[in-house]
Structure formats: structure tokens, C-alpha cells
mmCIF file of C-alpha atoms and ligand atoms in Angstrom:
data_model
loop_
_atom_site.group_PDB
_atom_site.id
_atom_site.type_symbol
_atom_site.label_atom_id
_atom_site.label_comp_id
_atom_site.label_asym_id
_atom_site.label_seq_id
_atom_site.Cartn_x
_atom_site.Cartn_y
_atom_site.Cartn_z
ATOM 1 C CA MET X 104 -29.133 -35.199 -4.623
ATOM 2 C CA ASP X 105 -29.969 -31.541 -5.068
ATOM 3 C CA ALA X 106 -29.273 -31.306 -8.768
ATOM 4 C CA ASP X 107 -32.647 -29.718 -9.429
ATOM 5 C CA ILE X 108 -32.196 -26.842 -7.025
ATOM 6 C CA ASP X 109 -31.433 -23.667 -8.889
ATOM 7 C CA TYR X 110 -29.069 -21.771 -6.586
ATOM 8 C CA PRO X 111 -28.790 -17.997 -6.931
ATOM 9 C CA LYS X 112 -25.682 -17.190 -8.968
ATOM 10 C CA THR X 113 -25.072 -13.813 -7.404
ATOM 11 C CA GLY X 114 -25.545 -12.548 -3.922
ATOM 12 C CA GLN X 115 -23.852 -11.990 -0.608
ATOM 13 C CA ARG X 116 -21.986 -14.324 1.664
ATOM 14 C CA ILE X 117 -20.846 -13.922 5.252
ATOM 15 C CA PRO X 118 -17.017 -13.731 5.143
ATOM 16 C CA ASN X 119 -15.728 -17.244 5.800
ATOM 17 C CA GLY X 120 -19.294 -18.418 6.160
ATOM 18 C CA MET X 121 -20.952 -19.531 9.344
ATOM 19 C CA LEU X 122 -19.265 -22.871 9.829
ATOM 20 C CA GLN X 123 -15.649 -21.936 10.335
ATOM 21 C CA ASP X 124 -13.759 -19.384 12.369
ATOM 22 C CA ASN X 125 -14.580 -15.992 10.925
ATOM 23 C CA TYR X 126 -13.629 -13.655 13.732
ATOM 24 C CA PRO X 127 -10.671 -11.269 13.817
ATOM 25 C CA ARG X 128 -8.225 -11.883 16.628
ATOM 26 C CA ASN X 129 -6.553 -8.474 16.696
ATOM 27 C CA MET X 130 -9.290 -6.539 18.429
ATOM 28 C CA TRP X 131 -10.903 -6.168 21.839
ATOM 29 C CA TRP X 132 -13.731 -8.554 22.626
ATOM 30 C CA VAL X 133 -15.755 -8.621 25.828
ATOM 31 C CA ALA X 134 -14.612 -11.504 28.033
ATOM 32 C CA ALA X 135 -17.074 -11.076 30.889
ATOM 33 C CA LEU X 136 -19.062 -8.678 32.972
ATOM 34 C CA SER X 137 -16.760 -6.921 35.366
ATOM 35 C CA ALA X 138 -18.827 -8.183 38.288
ATOM 36 C CA ASP X 139 -18.219 -11.796 37.201
ATOM 37 C CA ILE X 140 -14.463 -11.554 37.693
ATOM 38 C CA THR X 141 -13.388 -12.224 41.257
ATOM 39 C CA SER X 142 -10.550 -14.081 42.961
ATOM 40 C CA GLN X 143 -12.531 -17.247 42.173
ATOM 41 C CA PRO X 144 -11.342 -18.190 38.666
ATOM 42 C CA ILE X 145 -13.936 -18.794 35.970
ATOM 43 C CA SER X 146 -13.705 -20.473 32.573
ATOM 44 C CA ARG X 147 -15.079 -18.945 29.363
ATOM 45 C CA TRP X 148 -14.832 -20.128 25.783
ATOM 46 C CA ILE X 149 -13.699 -17.110 23.770
ATOM 47 C CA LEU X 150 -12.632 -17.316 20.101
ATOM 48 C CA GLU X 151 -12.852 -21.112 20.352
ATOM 49 C CA THR X 152 -10.307 -21.100 23.166
ATOM 50 C CA PRO X 153 -10.883 -22.042 26.803
ATOM 51 C CA VAL X 154 -9.842 -19.009 28.852
ATOM 52 C CA VAL X 155 -9.478 -18.728 32.620
ATOM 53 C CA LEU X 156 -10.332 -15.300 34.009
ATOM 54 C CA TYR X 157 -9.677 -14.095 37.522
ATOM 55 C CA ARG X 158 -8.913 -11.068 39.650
ATOM 56 C CA LEU X 159 -5.591 -10.527 41.375
ATOM 57 C CA GLU X 160 -5.186 -9.294 44.917
ATOM 58 C CA ASN X 161 -4.339 -5.831 43.553
ATOM 59 C CA GLY X 162 -7.731 -5.705 41.814
ATOM 60 C CA LYS X 163 -6.403 -6.185 38.278
ATOM 61 C CA THR X 164 -7.902 -8.788 35.973
ATOM 62 C CA ALA X 165 -5.926 -11.598 34.368
ATOM 63 C CA ALA X 166 -6.661 -14.113 31.611
ATOM 64 C CA MET X 167 -4.819 -17.090 30.191
ATOM 65 C CA TYR X 168 -5.335 -20.309 28.335
ATOM 66 C CA ASP X 169 -7.368 -22.543 30.634
ATOM 67 C CA ARG X 170 -5.057 -25.542 30.461
ATOM 68 C CA CYS X 171 -2.156 -26.368 32.695
ATOM 69 C CA PRO X 172 0.876 -27.288 30.556
ATOM 70 C CA HIS X 173 1.579 -30.294 32.794
ATOM 71 C CA ARG X 174 -1.407 -32.605 32.385
ATOM 72 C CA TRP X 175 -3.877 -30.094 31.017
ATOM 73 C CA ALA X 176 -6.010 -29.627 34.088
ATOM 74 C CA PRO X 177 -8.153 -26.481 33.734
ATOM 75 C CA LEU X 178 -6.722 -23.754 35.917
ATOM 76 C CA SER X 179 -10.243 -22.431 36.374
ATOM 77 C CA GLU X 180 -10.717 -25.358 38.762
ATOM 78 C CA GLY X 181 -7.798 -24.100 40.832
ATOM 79 C CA ARG X 182 -7.441 -21.100 43.106
ATOM 80 C CA VAL X 183 -5.821 -17.677 43.188
ATOM 81 C CA GLU X 184 -3.347 -16.654 45.864
ATOM 82 C CA GLY X 185 -2.158 -13.069 45.619
ATOM 83 C CA GLU X 186 -0.644 -12.740 42.138
ATOM 84 C CA ARG X 187 -0.585 -16.473 41.419
ATOM 85 C CA ILE X 188 -3.037 -18.974 40.069
ATOM 86 C CA ILE X 189 -2.539 -22.514 41.351
ATOM 87 C CA CYS X 190 -3.369 -25.614 39.331
ATOM 88 C CA PRO X 191 -5.818 -27.901 41.130
ATOM 89 C CA TYR X 192 -4.064 -31.088 39.997
ATOM 90 C CA HIS X 193 -0.420 -30.994 41.157
ATOM 91 C CA GLY X 194 -0.184 -27.463 42.455
ATOM 92 C CA MET X 195 1.955 -25.731 39.829
ATOM 93 C CA GLN X 196 1.823 -21.972 40.263
ATOM 94 C CA PHE X 197 1.704 -19.373 37.488
ATOM 95 C CA ASP X 198 2.112 -15.615 37.485
ATOM 96 C CA PRO X 199 -0.381 -13.428 35.529
ATOM 97 C CA GLY X 200 1.955 -13.540 32.506
ATOM 98 C CA GLY X 201 1.486 -17.324 32.392
ATOM 99 C CA THR X 202 5.017 -18.154 33.567
ATOM 100 C CA CYS X 203 5.370 -21.036 35.993
ATOM 101 C CA VAL X 204 6.904 -19.715 39.219
ATOM 102 C CA LYS X 205 6.729 -22.900 41.271
ATOM 103 C CA ALA X 206 6.349 -26.644 40.758
ATOM 104 C CA PRO X 207 5.911 -27.846 44.347
ATOM 105 C CA THR X 208 6.796 -31.465 43.631
ATOM 106 C CA GLN X 209 10.366 -30.606 42.569
ATOM 107 C CA LYS X 210 13.158 -28.123 43.203
ATOM 108 C CA MET X 211 13.550 -26.980 39.607
ATOM 109 C CA THR X 212 10.886 -24.774 38.082
ATOM 110 C CA PRO X 213 10.406 -26.078 34.522
ATOM 111 C CA LYS X 214 11.372 -23.333 32.093
ATOM 112 C CA THR X 215 9.092 -24.635 29.375
ATOM 113 C CA ALA X 216 6.012 -24.436 31.569
ATOM 114 C CA GLN X 217 4.521 -21.315 30.037
ATOM 115 C CA ILE X 218 0.845 -20.690 29.421
ATOM 116 C CA PRO X 219 -0.356 -18.217 26.768
ATOM 117 C CA ALA X 220 -1.648 -15.188 28.669
ATOM 118 C CA PHE X 221 -3.956 -12.567 27.200
ATOM 119 C CA GLU X 222 -4.230 -8.822 27.700
ATOM 120 C CA THR X 223 -7.313 -7.669 29.553
ATOM 121 C CA ARG X 224 -8.749 -4.211 30.216
ATOM 122 C CA GLU X 225 -11.579 -3.338 32.514
ATOM 123 C CA ALA X 226 -13.799 -0.532 31.256
ATOM 124 C CA GLY X 227 -17.210 0.369 32.608
ATOM 125 C CA ALA X 228 -19.235 -2.746 33.316
ATOM 126 C CA PHE X 229 -17.076 -5.069 31.194
ATOM 127 C CA VAL X 230 -13.740 -6.830 31.072
ATOM 128 C CA TRP X 231 -12.265 -6.844 27.561
ATOM 129 C CA ILE X 232 -9.739 -9.270 26.161
ATOM 130 C CA TRP X 233 -7.253 -9.096 23.252
ATOM 131 C CA MET X 234 -6.395 -12.594 22.073
ATOM 132 C CA GLY X 235 -4.372 -11.754 18.970
ATOM 133 C CA ASP X 236 -0.922 -10.302 18.558
ATOM 134 C CA LYS X 237 -0.133 -8.128 21.591
ATOM 135 C CA ASP X 238 2.122 -5.907 19.488
ATOM 136 C CA ALA X 239 -0.887 -5.084 17.323
ATOM 137 C CA ILE X 240 -2.805 -3.463 20.209
ATOM 138 C CA ASP X 241 -3.451 -0.013 18.800
ATOM 139 C CA CYS X 242 -6.541 1.178 20.648
ATOM 140 C CA ASP X 243 -8.479 1.048 23.880
ATOM 141 C CA PRO X 244 -11.685 -0.973 24.169
ATOM 142 C CA PRO X 245 -14.757 0.883 22.868
ATOM 143 C CA GLU X 246 -16.331 3.318 25.301
ATOM 144 C CA VAL X 247 -19.520 2.051 26.950
ATOM 145 C CA GLY X 248 -19.167 4.052 30.144
ATOM 146 C CA TYR X 249 -22.752 5.298 30.429
ATOM 147 C CA GLN X 250 -23.570 1.992 32.058
ATOM 148 C CA THR X 251 -21.887 3.133 35.241
ATOM 149 C CA ASP X 252 -23.043 6.767 34.981
ATOM 150 C CA PRO X 253 -25.420 7.667 37.867
ATOM 151 C CA GLY X 254 -27.379 9.926 35.509
ATOM 152 C CA TRP X 255 -28.677 6.819 33.750
ATOM 153 C CA SER X 256 -30.828 3.877 34.841
ATOM 154 C CA PHE X 257 -29.324 0.745 33.423
ATOM 155 C CA MET X 258 -30.350 -2.863 32.892
ATOM 156 C CA SER X 259 -28.523 -5.702 31.229
ATOM 157 C CA GLY X 260 -28.663 -9.340 30.316
ATOM 158 C CA TYR X 261 -26.682 -12.175 28.803
ATOM 159 C CA TYR X 262 -27.448 -14.931 26.316
ATOM 160 C CA ASP X 263 -25.475 -17.933 25.145
ATOM 161 C CA VAL X 264 -26.700 -18.048 21.534
ATOM 162 C CA ALA X 265 -26.144 -21.230 19.512
ATOM 163 C CA ALA X 266 -25.418 -19.306 16.321
ATOM 164 C CA ASN X 267 -22.395 -17.839 14.592
ATOM 165 C CA TRP X 268 -21.500 -14.431 15.968
ATOM 166 C CA VAL X 269 -22.010 -12.728 12.578
ATOM 167 C CA LEU X 270 -25.681 -13.703 12.635
ATOM 168 C CA VAL X 271 -26.053 -12.089 16.040
ATOM 169 C CA ARG X 272 -24.001 -9.026 15.080
ATOM 170 C CA GLU X 273 -26.032 -8.405 11.928
ATOM 171 C CA ASN X 274 -29.323 -9.055 13.654
ATOM 172 C CA VAL X 275 -28.871 -6.111 15.984
ATOM 173 C CA LEU X 276 -28.089 -3.780 13.066
ATOM 174 C CA ASP X 277 -30.961 -5.083 10.979
ATOM 175 C CA LEU X 278 -33.928 -2.991 11.997
ATOM 176 C CA THR X 279 -36.606 -3.966 9.554
ATOM 177 C CA HIS X 280 -37.066 -7.309 11.295
ATOM 178 C CA ILE X 281 -38.589 -5.516 14.269
ATOM 179 C CA PRO X 282 -42.176 -5.113 12.954
ATOM 180 C CA PHE X 283 -42.202 -8.739 11.825
ATOM 181 C CA LEU X 284 -40.251 -10.904 14.235
ATOM 182 C CA HIS X 285 -41.157 -8.673 17.174
ATOM 183 C CA ALA X 286 -44.687 -7.719 16.129
ATOM 184 C CA ASN X 287 -46.080 -8.855 19.471
ATOM 185 C CA THR X 288 -43.266 -7.671 21.734
ATOM 186 C CA PHE X 289 -41.649 -4.436 20.539
ATOM 187 C CA LYS X 290 -44.826 -3.498 18.673
ATOM 188 C CA GLN X 291 -42.867 -0.739 16.885
ATOM 189 C CA ASN X 292 -44.653 -1.501 13.695
ATOM 190 C CA ASP X 293 -43.719 1.604 11.698
ATOM 191 C CA TRP X 294 -40.166 0.329 11.266
ATOM 192 C CA VAL X 295 -40.514 -0.998 7.742
ATOM 193 C CA THR X 296 -38.359 1.292 5.632
ATOM 194 C CA ALA X 297 -34.606 1.249 5.271
ATOM 195 C CA PRO X 298 -32.535 3.589 7.433
ATOM 196 C CA GLU X 299 -29.838 5.776 5.974
ATOM 197 C CA THR X 300 -26.521 4.021 6.540
ATOM 198 C CA TYR X 301 -23.012 5.432 6.254
ATOM 199 C CA MET X 302 -19.475 4.973 7.505
ATOM 200 C CA ASP X 303 -17.841 7.386 9.925
ATOM 201 C CA GLY X 304 -14.231 6.229 9.652
ATOM 202 C CA ASP X 305 -14.452 2.545 10.583
ATOM 203 C CA THR X 306 -17.746 3.015 12.426
ATOM 204 C CA VAL X 307 -20.906 1.706 10.770
ATOM 205 C CA CYS X 308 -23.747 4.171 11.347
ATOM 206 C CA TYR X 309 -27.437 4.380 10.632
ATOM 207 C CA GLU X 310 -30.050 7.058 11.191
ATOM 208 C CA GLN X 311 -33.760 7.157 10.716
ATOM 209 C CA GLU X 312 -36.460 9.587 11.759
ATOM 210 C CA PHE X 313 -40.053 8.655 12.442
ATOM 211 C CA ASP X 314 -43.072 10.850 12.531
ATOM 212 C CA LEU X 315 -45.661 10.877 15.269
ATOM 213 C CA ALA X 316 -46.502 7.348 16.393
ATOM 214 C CA PRO X 317 -46.923 5.539 19.700
ATOM 215 C CA LEU X 318 -43.614 4.440 21.196
ATOM 216 C CA SER X 319 -42.898 0.744 21.703
ATOM 217 C CA PRO X 320 -44.676 -0.112 24.970
ATOM 218 C CA LEU X 321 -41.394 -1.632 26.149
ATOM 219 C CA PHE X 322 -39.959 1.825 26.703
ATOM 220 C CA CYS X 323 -42.963 3.915 27.721
ATOM 221 C CA ALA X 324 -42.726 3.179 31.426
ATOM 222 C CA GLY X 325 -39.013 4.048 31.496
ATOM 223 C CA MET X 326 -39.792 7.474 30.054
ATOM 224 C CA GLY X 327 -43.010 7.912 31.996
ATOM 225 C CA LEU X 328 -45.073 8.150 28.786
ATOM 226 C CA PRO X 329 -48.579 6.745 28.257
ATOM 227 C CA GLU X 330 -48.501 3.817 25.816
ATOM 228 C CA ASP X 331 -50.857 5.419 23.317
ATOM 229 C CA LYS X 332 -49.192 8.842 23.194
ATOM 230 C CA PRO X 333 -47.826 9.729 19.731
ATOM 231 C CA VAL X 334 -44.191 10.837 19.904
ATOM 232 C CA LYS X 335 -41.497 11.574 17.387
ATOM 233 C CA ARG X 336 -38.336 9.572 17.429
ATOM 234 C CA LYS X 337 -34.962 9.433 15.803
ATOM 235 C CA GLN X 338 -33.190 6.112 15.733
ATOM 236 C CA VAL X 339 -29.425 6.402 15.670
ATOM 237 C CA GLY X 340 -27.079 3.438 15.529
ATOM 238 C CA ARG X 341 -23.321 3.111 15.678
ATOM 239 C CA MET X 342 -21.031 0.120 15.480
ATOM 240 C CA PRO X 343 -17.569 1.379 16.477
ATOM 241 C CA SER X 344 -16.235 -2.159 16.640
ATOM 242 C CA LEU X 345 -17.418 -5.576 15.522
ATOM 243 C CA ALA X 346 -17.696 -6.348 19.221
ATOM 244 C CA VAL X 347 -20.170 -3.653 20.167
ATOM 245 C CA SER X 348 -22.930 -1.558 18.672
ATOM 246 C CA PHE X 349 -25.301 1.006 20.085
ATOM 247 C CA SER X 350 -28.852 1.734 19.171
ATOM 248 C CA ASP X 351 -30.252 4.968 20.504
ATOM 249 C CA TRP X 352 -33.899 5.867 20.698
ATOM 250 C CA ASN X 353 -34.152 9.674 20.760
ATOM 251 C CA VAL X 354 -37.739 10.377 21.724
ATOM 252 C CA HIS X 355 -39.469 13.739 21.489
ATOM 253 C CA ASP X 356 -42.865 14.308 23.061
ATOM 254 C CA PRO X 357 -44.314 17.381 21.262
ATOM 255 C CA ALA X 358 -47.000 17.899 23.892
ATOM 256 C CA PRO X 359 -45.566 17.071 27.313
ATOM 257 C CA ASP X 360 -47.758 17.368 30.356
ATOM 258 C CA GLU X 361 -47.153 20.425 32.523
ATOM 259 C CA GLY X 362 -43.711 20.280 34.121
ATOM 260 C CA ARG X 363 -42.716 17.129 32.249
ATOM 261 C CA ARG X 364 -39.678 16.602 30.068
ATOM 262 C CA SER X 365 -40.216 16.532 26.337
ATOM 263 C CA ASP X 366 -37.055 14.664 25.288
ATOM 264 C CA PHE X 367 -35.733 11.312 26.362
ATOM 265 C CA LEU X 368 -32.943 9.032 25.268
ATOM 266 C CA MET X 369 -32.986 5.267 25.535
ATOM 267 C CA ARG X 370 -29.694 3.689 24.639
ATOM 268 C CA GLY X 371 -29.216 0.043 23.836
ATOM 269 C CA CYS X 372 -25.894 -1.690 23.512
ATOM 270 C CA HIS X 373 -25.268 -5.035 21.893
ATOM 271 C CA ILE X 374 -22.045 -6.840 22.604
ATOM 272 C CA VAL X 375 -21.077 -10.068 20.884
ATOM 273 C CA THR X 376 -18.118 -12.352 21.467
ATOM 274 C CA PRO X 377 -17.480 -15.506 19.444
ATOM 275 C CA SER X 378 -17.446 -18.445 21.822
ATOM 276 C CA GLN X 379 -17.259 -22.044 20.633
ATOM 277 C CA ARG X 380 -17.865 -22.938 16.993
ATOM 278 C CA GLY X 381 -21.379 -21.797 16.125
ATOM 279 C CA ARG X 382 -21.900 -20.200 19.544
ATOM 280 C CA THR X 383 -21.868 -16.595 20.673
ATOM 281 C CA HIS X 384 -21.812 -14.743 23.958
ATOM 282 C CA TYR X 385 -24.333 -11.948 23.630
ATOM 283 C CA TYR X 386 -24.460 -9.229 26.281
ATOM 284 C CA TRP X 387 -27.043 -6.543 26.016
ATOM 285 C CA GLY X 388 -27.574 -3.369 27.946
ATOM 286 C CA ALA X 389 -30.317 -0.792 27.909
ATOM 287 C CA ALA X 390 -30.394 2.519 29.700
ATOM 288 C CA PHE X 391 -32.698 5.484 30.090
ATOM 289 C CA ASP X 392 -31.282 8.962 30.655
ATOM 290 C CA VAL X 393 -33.460 9.081 33.756
ATOM 291 C CA PRO X 394 -31.616 8.750 37.053
ATOM 292 C CA ASP X 395 -32.946 6.495 39.817
ATOM 293 C CA LEU X 396 -35.700 4.884 37.818
ATOM 294 C CA ASP X 397 -38.026 2.832 40.005
ATOM 295 C CA ALA X 398 -36.684 -0.718 40.447
ATOM 296 C CA GLY X 399 -40.086 -2.152 39.486
ATOM 297 C CA VAL X 400 -40.058 -0.254 36.172
ATOM 298 C CA ILE X 401 -36.517 -1.432 35.440
ATOM 299 C CA GLU X 402 -37.438 -5.046 36.150
ATOM 300 C CA LYS X 403 -40.623 -4.878 34.072
ATOM 301 C CA THR X 404 -38.708 -3.348 31.144
ATOM 302 C CA ARG X 405 -35.909 -5.900 31.480
ATOM 303 C CA LYS X 406 -38.389 -8.779 31.350
ATOM 304 C CA SER X 407 -40.093 -7.350 28.272
ATOM 305 C CA VAL X 408 -36.778 -6.839 26.487
ATOM 306 C CA ILE X 409 -35.835 -10.443 27.275
ATOM 307 C CA GLU X 410 -39.137 -11.635 25.856
ATOM 308 C CA ALA X 411 -38.321 -9.817 22.602
ATOM 309 C CA PHE X 412 -34.699 -10.978 22.471
ATOM 310 C CA ASP X 413 -35.844 -14.555 23.052
ATOM 311 C CA GLU X 414 -37.507 -14.258 19.639
ATOM 312 C CA ASP X 415 -34.169 -13.358 18.029
ATOM 313 C CA LYS X 416 -32.317 -16.152 19.815
ATOM 314 C CA HIS X 417 -34.918 -18.704 18.796
ATOM 315 C CA LEU X 418 -34.803 -17.766 15.115
ATOM 316 C CA LEU X 419 -31.024 -17.327 14.860
ATOM 317 C CA GLU X 420 -30.438 -20.733 16.460
ATOM 318 C CA ILE X 421 -32.774 -22.422 14.002
ATOM 319 C CA MET X 422 -31.032 -20.662 11.106
ATOM 320 C CA GLN X 423 -27.632 -21.830 12.330
ATOM 321 C CA ALA X 424 -28.835 -25.398 12.919
ATOM 322 C CA GLN X 425 -30.371 -25.537 9.467
ATOM 323 C CA ILE X 426 -27.156 -24.386 7.811
ATOM 324 C CA SER X 427 -24.956 -26.637 9.961
ATOM 325 C CA LYS X 428 -26.968 -29.709 8.998
ATOM 326 C CA ASP X 429 -27.311 -28.869 5.318
ATOM 327 C CA PRO X 430 -24.114 -29.779 3.420
ATOM 328 C CA ARG X 431 -25.084 -27.255 0.723
ATOM 329 C CA GLY X 432 -25.977 -24.472 3.165
ATOM 330 C CA LEU X 433 -23.078 -22.178 2.402
ATOM 331 C CA ASP X 434 -23.381 -22.588 -1.350
ATOM 332 C CA TYR X 435 -26.671 -20.818 -1.239
ATOM 333 C CA LEU X 436 -25.887 -17.143 -1.702
ATOM 334 C CA GLU X 437 -28.064 -14.636 0.083
ATOM 335 C CA VAL X 438 -30.230 -12.104 -1.666
ATOM 336 C CA THR X 439 -29.665 -8.631 -0.312
ATOM 337 C CA LEU X 440 -32.419 -6.088 0.184
ATOM 338 C CA GLY X 441 -32.150 -2.316 0.273
ATOM 339 C CA ALA X 442 -32.621 -2.439 4.040
ATOM 340 C CA ASP X 443 -29.465 -4.503 4.522
ATOM 341 C CA GLY X 444 -27.132 -1.521 4.204
ATOM 342 C CA ALA X 445 -25.828 -1.739 7.764
ATOM 343 C CA GLY X 446 -25.388 -5.522 7.540
ATOM 344 C CA ILE X 447 -23.409 -5.209 4.312
ATOM 345 C CA LYS X 448 -21.170 -2.609 5.925
ATOM 346 C CA VAL X 449 -20.598 -5.001 8.834
ATOM 347 C CA ARG X 450 -19.369 -7.590 6.321
ATOM 348 C CA GLN X 451 -17.104 -5.023 4.670
ATOM 349 C CA VAL X 452 -15.567 -4.118 8.037
ATOM 350 C CA LEU X 453 -15.156 -7.811 8.826
ATOM 351 C CA ASN X 454 -13.565 -8.545 5.439
ATOM 352 C CA LYS X 455 -11.101 -5.720 5.946
ATOM 353 C CA LYS X 456 -10.090 -6.965 9.390
ATOM 354 C CA LEU X 457 -9.727 -10.576 8.271
ATOM 355 C CA GLU X 458 -7.665 -9.452 5.300
ATOM 356 C CA ALA X 459 -5.397 -7.398 7.583
ATOM 357 C CA GLU X 460 -4.749 -10.605 9.517
ATOM 358 C CA GLY X 461 -3.887 -12.432 6.308
ATOM 359 C CA ARG X 462 -6.962 -14.640 6.489
ATOM 360 C CA SER X 463 -8.753 -15.994 3.473
ATOM 361 C CA LEU X 464 -12.232 -14.635 3.035
ATOM 362 C CA SER X 465 -14.133 -17.609 1.693
HETATM 363 S S1 FES F 688 -1.952 -30.706 35.635
HETATM 364 FE FE1 FES F 688 -1.406 -28.821 36.500
HETATM 365 S S2 FES F 688 0.125 -29.249 37.888
HETATM 366 FE FE2 FES F 688 -0.333 -31.159 36.974
HETATM 367 FE FE1 FE2 F 689 -34.541 -8.513 17.120
#
């Protein structure tokens, strides 16, 4: 039916495409905001798996497969008592390791009643989860601690994006879309040339310096700068893990008003977690190195950032839907531009991780 379409013969392809599982399992992913985890269990789809998350009496977090081994009732509908989670259906009780410690309808505790449990770590504002091989845990979750540092004013948000996580991950490292897709929100319209990109170990990095130009109005209030004031800025990005990347706006005001600071830092963080097929949890954070920023300024900035990110969500979801519906979607190789350096490095990191897990790459 498409015999006349001349597909590109060379180009790039997202490892494993966008229609099948293409996420590494042996790494830390964000499971939830720390504040979301209480003694009331919640259910989250993570890596195409239903996961129940809850907090034990001792304050620690726990996570396991959200299905009772008896008749598959979701444990997230149950309750937590001390160290145990209790199934809502027939009351079986499980310890945080997923072992059944009581089946109230009989004397014998069934030895085969074991639920896969996952490692969790709480760090800063997030709870992280490792859903692969526990013996392969070789690092701590990436450091995002500034979000709880009183020297910073912090805001955050969450999206359920109906698009493969790689699309979301690459989007936040792809900067030249800002003057186009976000022409009316970010209004940072000088961002049209490619940044310098490089690897620092396994960390994807980019850097780019801009000459005097007005700062995106989204961030002026947070730094107390007039919207039309030309400032210099250095954009620095780092992706220490496929799960999280940072984008820093280092702003220098060459002519500060009397008694005013000349240098400010705005730090953004972008956290993605594969959810169900073709869906992604996307957590974002933004912080100014200004303590005790006025609550009104924080709220105004947060709303403006959401307005801009809505533009990304809208486009990424259409892209995913288009590809999901088109049986030839993945045969169409992508053309790569000079500005895609960071995105290509993301794919290289992803390829390497999938390969290390013995996964096929296409
Ligand atoms: S389904 Fe959980 S105890 Fe029966
Ligand atoms: Fe964007």
C-alpha cells in the first residue's frame, strides 16, 4: 500500500523502537515523589509492571509486585500494619520482602506465596526503585539533593505522558526545539545553534554560551530581573543517568542595580520513568539559588513552566500516536541534524545498557 514511499536508507533509530520495551532494568528509576509514599499503599505502573508502594511504620519505603499470589487482588487496595501489607481480598499478610507471613483462613502459611519485591531508596524529594537484578546494584540513585536544600527555592510538577520514555528523555536534551515549539512560552529565541556535547564518563553533557540577550520571561521574576534586561547566560546540561538530567541556566547580569547580585543559577531537573507501554511518568523540578522566594513568584513561574511543558506533552503524544497507528512507522529512519548530539549520545548510552542486559537492540 505504501510501495511508492521512498524511505530513507540511512539514519538513526531509537534502540528497540518506540513500540516495545526499550528500557534497562538494572538501574534506578524514580518510583514516586517521597511525599506520595505513606502508610496508605499506592499503585504505580513502572517498567510495564504494576507496583505497590508504601511506607512502613519505621519510616522505610517498600515496593512489590501489585498482585496477591492467591487470587491476584492488588495489594494497593489493602492496608499496611506495622511491617506488613495485608491483602484486601482474603487477608493474606506479606512482609516487605514479599514473603507471606500469615494466611488467616488456615493454619499453614503457604511457602509458595511469595511476591517479587523491589529495592527502594529514598533520596531528596524522590523514592527510587531498582526492578532488575538485585545483585547488579552497583551505585546509589543519582544525586538531586538541591531540591531539599533551604538555600534554594524549588517547584515541581508531574505529567503522565502518553509517549515512549525515549521521546521524553530526548526532548529534554534537545534544546533547539525551544525557539520553535516554545516560541510563545519560553521566548528564548536565540537558542538556534547546536550546543557542544561530550561524555564525562557515562554522563552525557552539553554546554553553550549566549551573548547579551533578554532572559526567558519565565525566569526573570525568580531572579528579580526586568524582562527586557540583556544578560549573559551559560547553559549547562548533564544526564548522569537515563532516569534524570539537569539543565542549568547560569545567568550573569553585567550591570546589576546597586546592591543587587550579578549572578544567578536556575536549575531544572527532568526525571523520566517508563510506565505502561507507550506511557511515561515525567517529573520535573526547577529551582532558583535564591532562598525563600516569594510564594506568588514561585506559583507564577510554576504555571508558566507548565504552560511550556504542555506544548512538549501535546507534540510528543501526537508523535507517539502517529507511530503506533502506522504499521510502517518504525521502518522510517530518522534524519539526524548537527544539533542532535546530546540525543544521539542518549541512544548510545541506552544501547550500551541494553546490550549489558543481553537485550537485542532492534
Ligand atoms: S487474593 Fe489476596 S488473599 Fe486472596
Ligand atoms: Fe520543550
